[in-house]
Amino acid sequence: MAPSLHPLVDNGITPGSSSFAGGKLRCHCASDKVEVTLSSNVAHNHACGCSKCWKPTGSLFSIVGVVPRDAVSVTANASKLSIVDKEATIQRNACKDCGVHLFGRIEKDHPFKGLDFVHVELSDEQGWQEPQFAAFVSSIIEQGTHPNQMDDVRAKFKSVGLQTYDVLSPPLMDLISTFTAQKAGHIFSNL
Ligand SMILES: N[C@@H](CCC(=O)N[C@@H](CSCO)C(=O)NCC(=O)O)C(=O)O
Ligand SMILES: [Zn+2]
Ligand SMILES: [Zn+2]
């Protein structure tokens, strides 16, 4: 049987709703769940194959999107949260008991500072933006996927309509490079 890419991808993509304005994320604990309330839908939602993003058990990919950090509030059991790696660019706040990542925040100077990374599958509401692309696809090899499986993985994403990238999508790569160029003194009008 083919390995699961992610439950939100394996059987085809369900479109989200453009009028959806957010909802609640909850960790996997049986009781005293950490709850995070989002007052916005996500953007740039994507499958991520990197080793750092939280994935459900048995899945090769995470599904992760961004929301403005002002749209994120911890509304229950905040004391169970702990930062996985304080040195990482994205400080992933995980539940100490079940390990689920509730939100990832960037504190350092970075093109994505101001955006928090979240996993919409932690919500039981419908309407979240559907995955738009697959990122860091080759990174799954670093976690043990055999290189000869990569054609199948990329073909599966293609079959559900998702483009694959080995870093991020072109719009996000352009944002990163624009930030780097501005730091170097380039001035772009009409951005
Ligand atoms: N091959 C590495 C890649 C790790 C990586 O750079 N991950 C990206 C994407 S996370 C969501 O798209 C990143 O921005 N990381 C910053 C951070 O995690 O702090 C691997 O697989 O580990
Ligand atoms: Zn938990
Ligand atoms: Zn990732």
mmCIF file of C-alpha atoms in Angstrom, residues 54-191:
data_model
loop_
_atom_site.group_PDB
_atom_site.id
_atom_site.type_symbol
_atom_site.label_atom_id
_atom_site.label_comp_id
_atom_site.label_asym_id
_atom_site.label_seq_id
_atom_site.Cartn_x
_atom_site.Cartn_y
_atom_site.Cartn_z
ATOM 1 C CA TRP A 54 4.266 18.473 12.935
ATOM 2 C CA LYS A 55 2.792 15.544 11.000
ATOM 3 C CA PRO A 56 0.038 13.167 11.997
ATOM 4 C CA THR A 57 1.254 9.629 12.758
ATOM 5 C CA GLY A 58 1.781 7.633 9.562
ATOM 6 C CA SER A 59 1.902 10.642 7.228
ATOM 7 C CA LEU A 60 4.950 11.702 5.239
ATOM 8 C CA PHE A 61 3.843 15.341 5.104
ATOM 9 C CA SER A 62 2.543 18.061 7.354
ATOM 10 C CA ILE A 63 -0.198 20.415 6.213
ATOM 11 C CA VAL A 64 0.701 23.912 7.381
ATOM 12 C CA GLY A 65 -0.577 27.394 6.560
ATOM 13 C CA VAL A 66 -0.098 30.912 7.895
ATOM 14 C CA VAL A 67 -2.283 33.446 9.696
ATOM 15 C CA PRO A 68 -1.439 36.915 11.000
ATOM 16 C CA ARG A 69 -0.111 36.504 14.550
ATOM 17 C CA ASP A 70 -2.705 39.009 15.785
ATOM 18 C CA ALA A 71 -5.362 36.520 14.686
ATOM 19 C CA VAL A 72 -4.008 33.824 17.040
ATOM 20 C CA SER A 73 -4.961 33.492 20.699
ATOM 21 C CA VAL A 74 -4.528 30.608 23.108
ATOM 22 C CA THR A 75 -7.953 30.192 24.673
ATOM 23 C CA ALA A 76 -7.492 27.094 26.887
ATOM 24 C CA ASN A 77 -4.716 25.228 28.700
ATOM 25 C CA ALA A 78 -1.899 27.558 27.643
ATOM 26 C CA SER A 79 0.242 26.172 30.474
ATOM 27 C CA LYS A 80 0.660 22.922 28.497
ATOM 28 C CA LEU A 81 2.496 24.696 25.666
ATOM 29 C CA SER A 82 6.246 24.569 25.288
ATOM 30 C CA ILE A 83 8.555 25.725 22.472
ATOM 31 C CA VAL A 84 10.081 22.721 20.662
ATOM 32 C CA ASP A 85 13.304 24.432 19.545
ATOM 33 C CA LYS A 86 13.972 27.972 20.717
ATOM 34 C CA GLU A 87 16.840 28.295 18.200
ATOM 35 C CA ALA A 88 14.683 27.510 15.147
ATOM 36 C CA THR A 89 13.403 30.327 12.957
ATOM 37 C CA ILE A 90 9.865 29.125 13.565
ATOM 38 C CA GLN A 91 9.273 28.677 17.296
ATOM 39 C CA ARG A 92 6.806 25.803 17.324
ATOM 40 C CA ASN A 93 4.564 25.799 20.373
ATOM 41 C CA ALA A 94 3.673 22.178 21.120
ATOM 42 C CA CYS A 95 1.490 20.498 23.710
ATOM 43 C CA LYS A 96 3.821 18.938 26.282
ATOM 44 C CA ASP A 97 1.469 15.977 26.716
ATOM 45 C CA CYS A 98 0.464 14.920 23.177
ATOM 46 C CA GLY A 99 3.210 16.578 21.123
ATOM 47 C CA VAL A 100 0.879 18.343 18.676
ATOM 48 C CA HIS A 101 2.140 21.729 17.461
ATOM 49 C CA LEU A 102 -0.517 24.418 18.004
ATOM 50 C CA PHE A 103 1.248 27.374 16.387
ATOM 51 C CA GLY A 104 4.716 28.343 15.148
ATOM 52 C CA ARG A 105 5.851 31.944 15.614
ATOM 53 C CA ILE A 106 8.795 33.896 14.200
ATOM 54 C CA GLU A 107 10.382 36.407 16.569
ATOM 55 C CA LYS A 108 13.545 37.258 14.650
ATOM 56 C CA ASP A 109 13.862 39.577 11.673
ATOM 57 C CA HIS A 110 12.527 37.439 8.820
ATOM 58 C CA PRO A 111 10.321 37.868 5.734
ATOM 59 C CA PHE A 112 7.550 35.823 7.371
ATOM 60 C CA LYS A 113 7.703 37.575 10.772
ATOM 61 C CA GLY A 114 4.159 38.490 11.780
ATOM 62 C CA LEU A 115 2.726 35.270 10.413
ATOM 63 C CA ASP A 116 2.095 32.202 12.578
ATOM 64 C CA PHE A 117 2.241 28.668 11.170
ATOM 65 C CA VAL A 118 -0.763 26.475 11.994
ATOM 66 C CA HIS A 119 -2.274 23.081 11.126
ATOM 67 C CA VAL A 120 -5.959 23.336 10.173
ATOM 68 C CA GLU A 121 -6.581 19.615 10.652
ATOM 69 C CA LEU A 122 -6.607 20.384 14.392
ATOM 70 C CA SER A 123 -9.967 22.062 13.821
ATOM 71 C CA ASP A 124 -13.272 20.280 13.365
ATOM 72 C CA GLU A 125 -14.668 23.196 11.337
ATOM 73 C CA GLN A 126 -15.013 23.124 7.540
ATOM 74 C CA GLY A 127 -13.969 25.922 5.181
ATOM 75 C CA TRP A 128 -10.236 26.283 5.821
ATOM 76 C CA GLN A 129 -8.222 27.049 2.700
ATOM 77 C CA GLU A 130 -7.290 23.799 0.987
ATOM 78 C CA PRO A 131 -3.618 22.889 0.430
ATOM 79 C CA GLN A 132 -2.213 24.946 -2.460
ATOM 80 C CA PHE A 133 1.106 23.188 -3.183
ATOM 81 C CA ALA A 134 3.644 20.773 -1.733
ATOM 82 C CA ALA A 135 6.907 22.150 -0.327
ATOM 83 C CA PHE A 136 10.198 20.666 0.882
ATOM 84 C CA VAL A 137 9.297 17.449 -0.957
ATOM 85 C CA SER A 138 12.856 16.109 -1.254
ATOM 86 C CA SER A 139 13.277 16.625 2.518
ATOM 87 C CA ILE A 140 11.298 13.428 3.201
ATOM 88 C CA ILE A 141 14.389 11.490 2.079
ATOM 89 C CA GLU A 142 16.229 12.952 5.085
ATOM 90 C CA GLN A 143 13.645 11.235 7.308
ATOM 91 C CA GLY A 144 14.077 7.835 5.671
ATOM 92 C CA THR A 145 11.898 7.745 2.553
ATOM 93 C CA HIS A 146 13.778 5.827 -0.149
ATOM 94 C CA PRO A 147 14.879 8.091 -3.011
ATOM 95 C CA ASN A 148 13.297 5.702 -5.505
ATOM 96 C CA GLN A 149 9.859 6.494 -4.047
ATOM 97 C CA MET A 150 10.059 10.161 -4.987
ATOM 98 C CA ASP A 151 8.580 9.811 -8.465
ATOM 99 C CA ASP A 152 5.488 8.185 -6.945
ATOM 100 C CA VAL A 153 5.208 10.861 -4.255
ATOM 101 C CA ARG A 154 5.422 13.684 -6.801
ATOM 102 C CA ALA A 155 3.004 11.891 -9.146
ATOM 103 C CA LYS A 156 0.467 11.492 -6.316
ATOM 104 C CA PHE A 157 0.594 15.222 -5.544
ATOM 105 C CA LYS A 158 0.193 15.963 -9.246
ATOM 106 C CA SER A 159 -2.812 13.642 -9.454
ATOM 107 C CA VAL A 160 -4.639 15.688 -6.788
ATOM 108 C CA GLY A 161 -3.678 18.950 -8.505
ATOM 109 C CA LEU A 162 -0.796 20.087 -6.303
ATOM 110 C CA GLN A 163 2.487 21.365 -7.706
ATOM 111 C CA THR A 164 5.576 20.100 -5.907
ATOM 112 C CA TYR A 165 8.595 22.152 -4.888
ATOM 113 C CA ASP A 166 11.758 21.167 -3.054
ATOM 114 C CA VAL A 167 11.803 24.448 -1.160
ATOM 115 C CA LEU A 168 8.761 26.778 -1.172
ATOM 116 C CA SER A 169 6.385 27.997 -3.884
ATOM 117 C CA PRO A 170 7.541 30.766 -6.266
ATOM 118 C CA PRO A 171 5.478 33.522 -4.528
ATOM 119 C CA LEU A 172 7.008 32.646 -1.154
ATOM 120 C CA MET A 173 10.525 32.339 -2.593
ATOM 121 C CA ASP A 174 10.025 35.755 -4.207
ATOM 122 C CA LEU A 175 8.982 37.219 -0.835
ATOM 123 C CA ILE A 176 12.141 35.844 0.774
ATOM 124 C CA SER A 177 14.371 37.178 -1.996
ATOM 125 C CA THR A 178 12.638 40.571 -1.960
ATOM 126 C CA PHE A 179 13.325 40.820 1.775
ATOM 127 C CA THR A 180 16.978 39.866 1.226
ATOM 128 C CA ALA A 181 17.335 42.380 -1.613
ATOM 129 C CA GLN A 182 15.834 45.180 0.474
ATOM 130 C CA LYS A 183 18.270 44.373 3.290
ATOM 131 C CA ALA A 184 21.052 44.780 0.739
ATOM 132 C CA GLY A 185 19.733 48.219 -0.194
ATOM 133 C CA HIS A 186 17.712 47.564 -3.324
ATOM 134 C CA ILE A 187 14.612 49.724 -3.560
ATOM 135 C CA PHE A 188 11.586 48.443 -5.473
ATOM 136 C CA SER A 189 8.785 50.826 -6.289
ATOM 137 C CA ASN A 190 5.163 49.662 -6.592
ATOM 138 C CA LEU A 191 5.563 46.437 -4.598
#
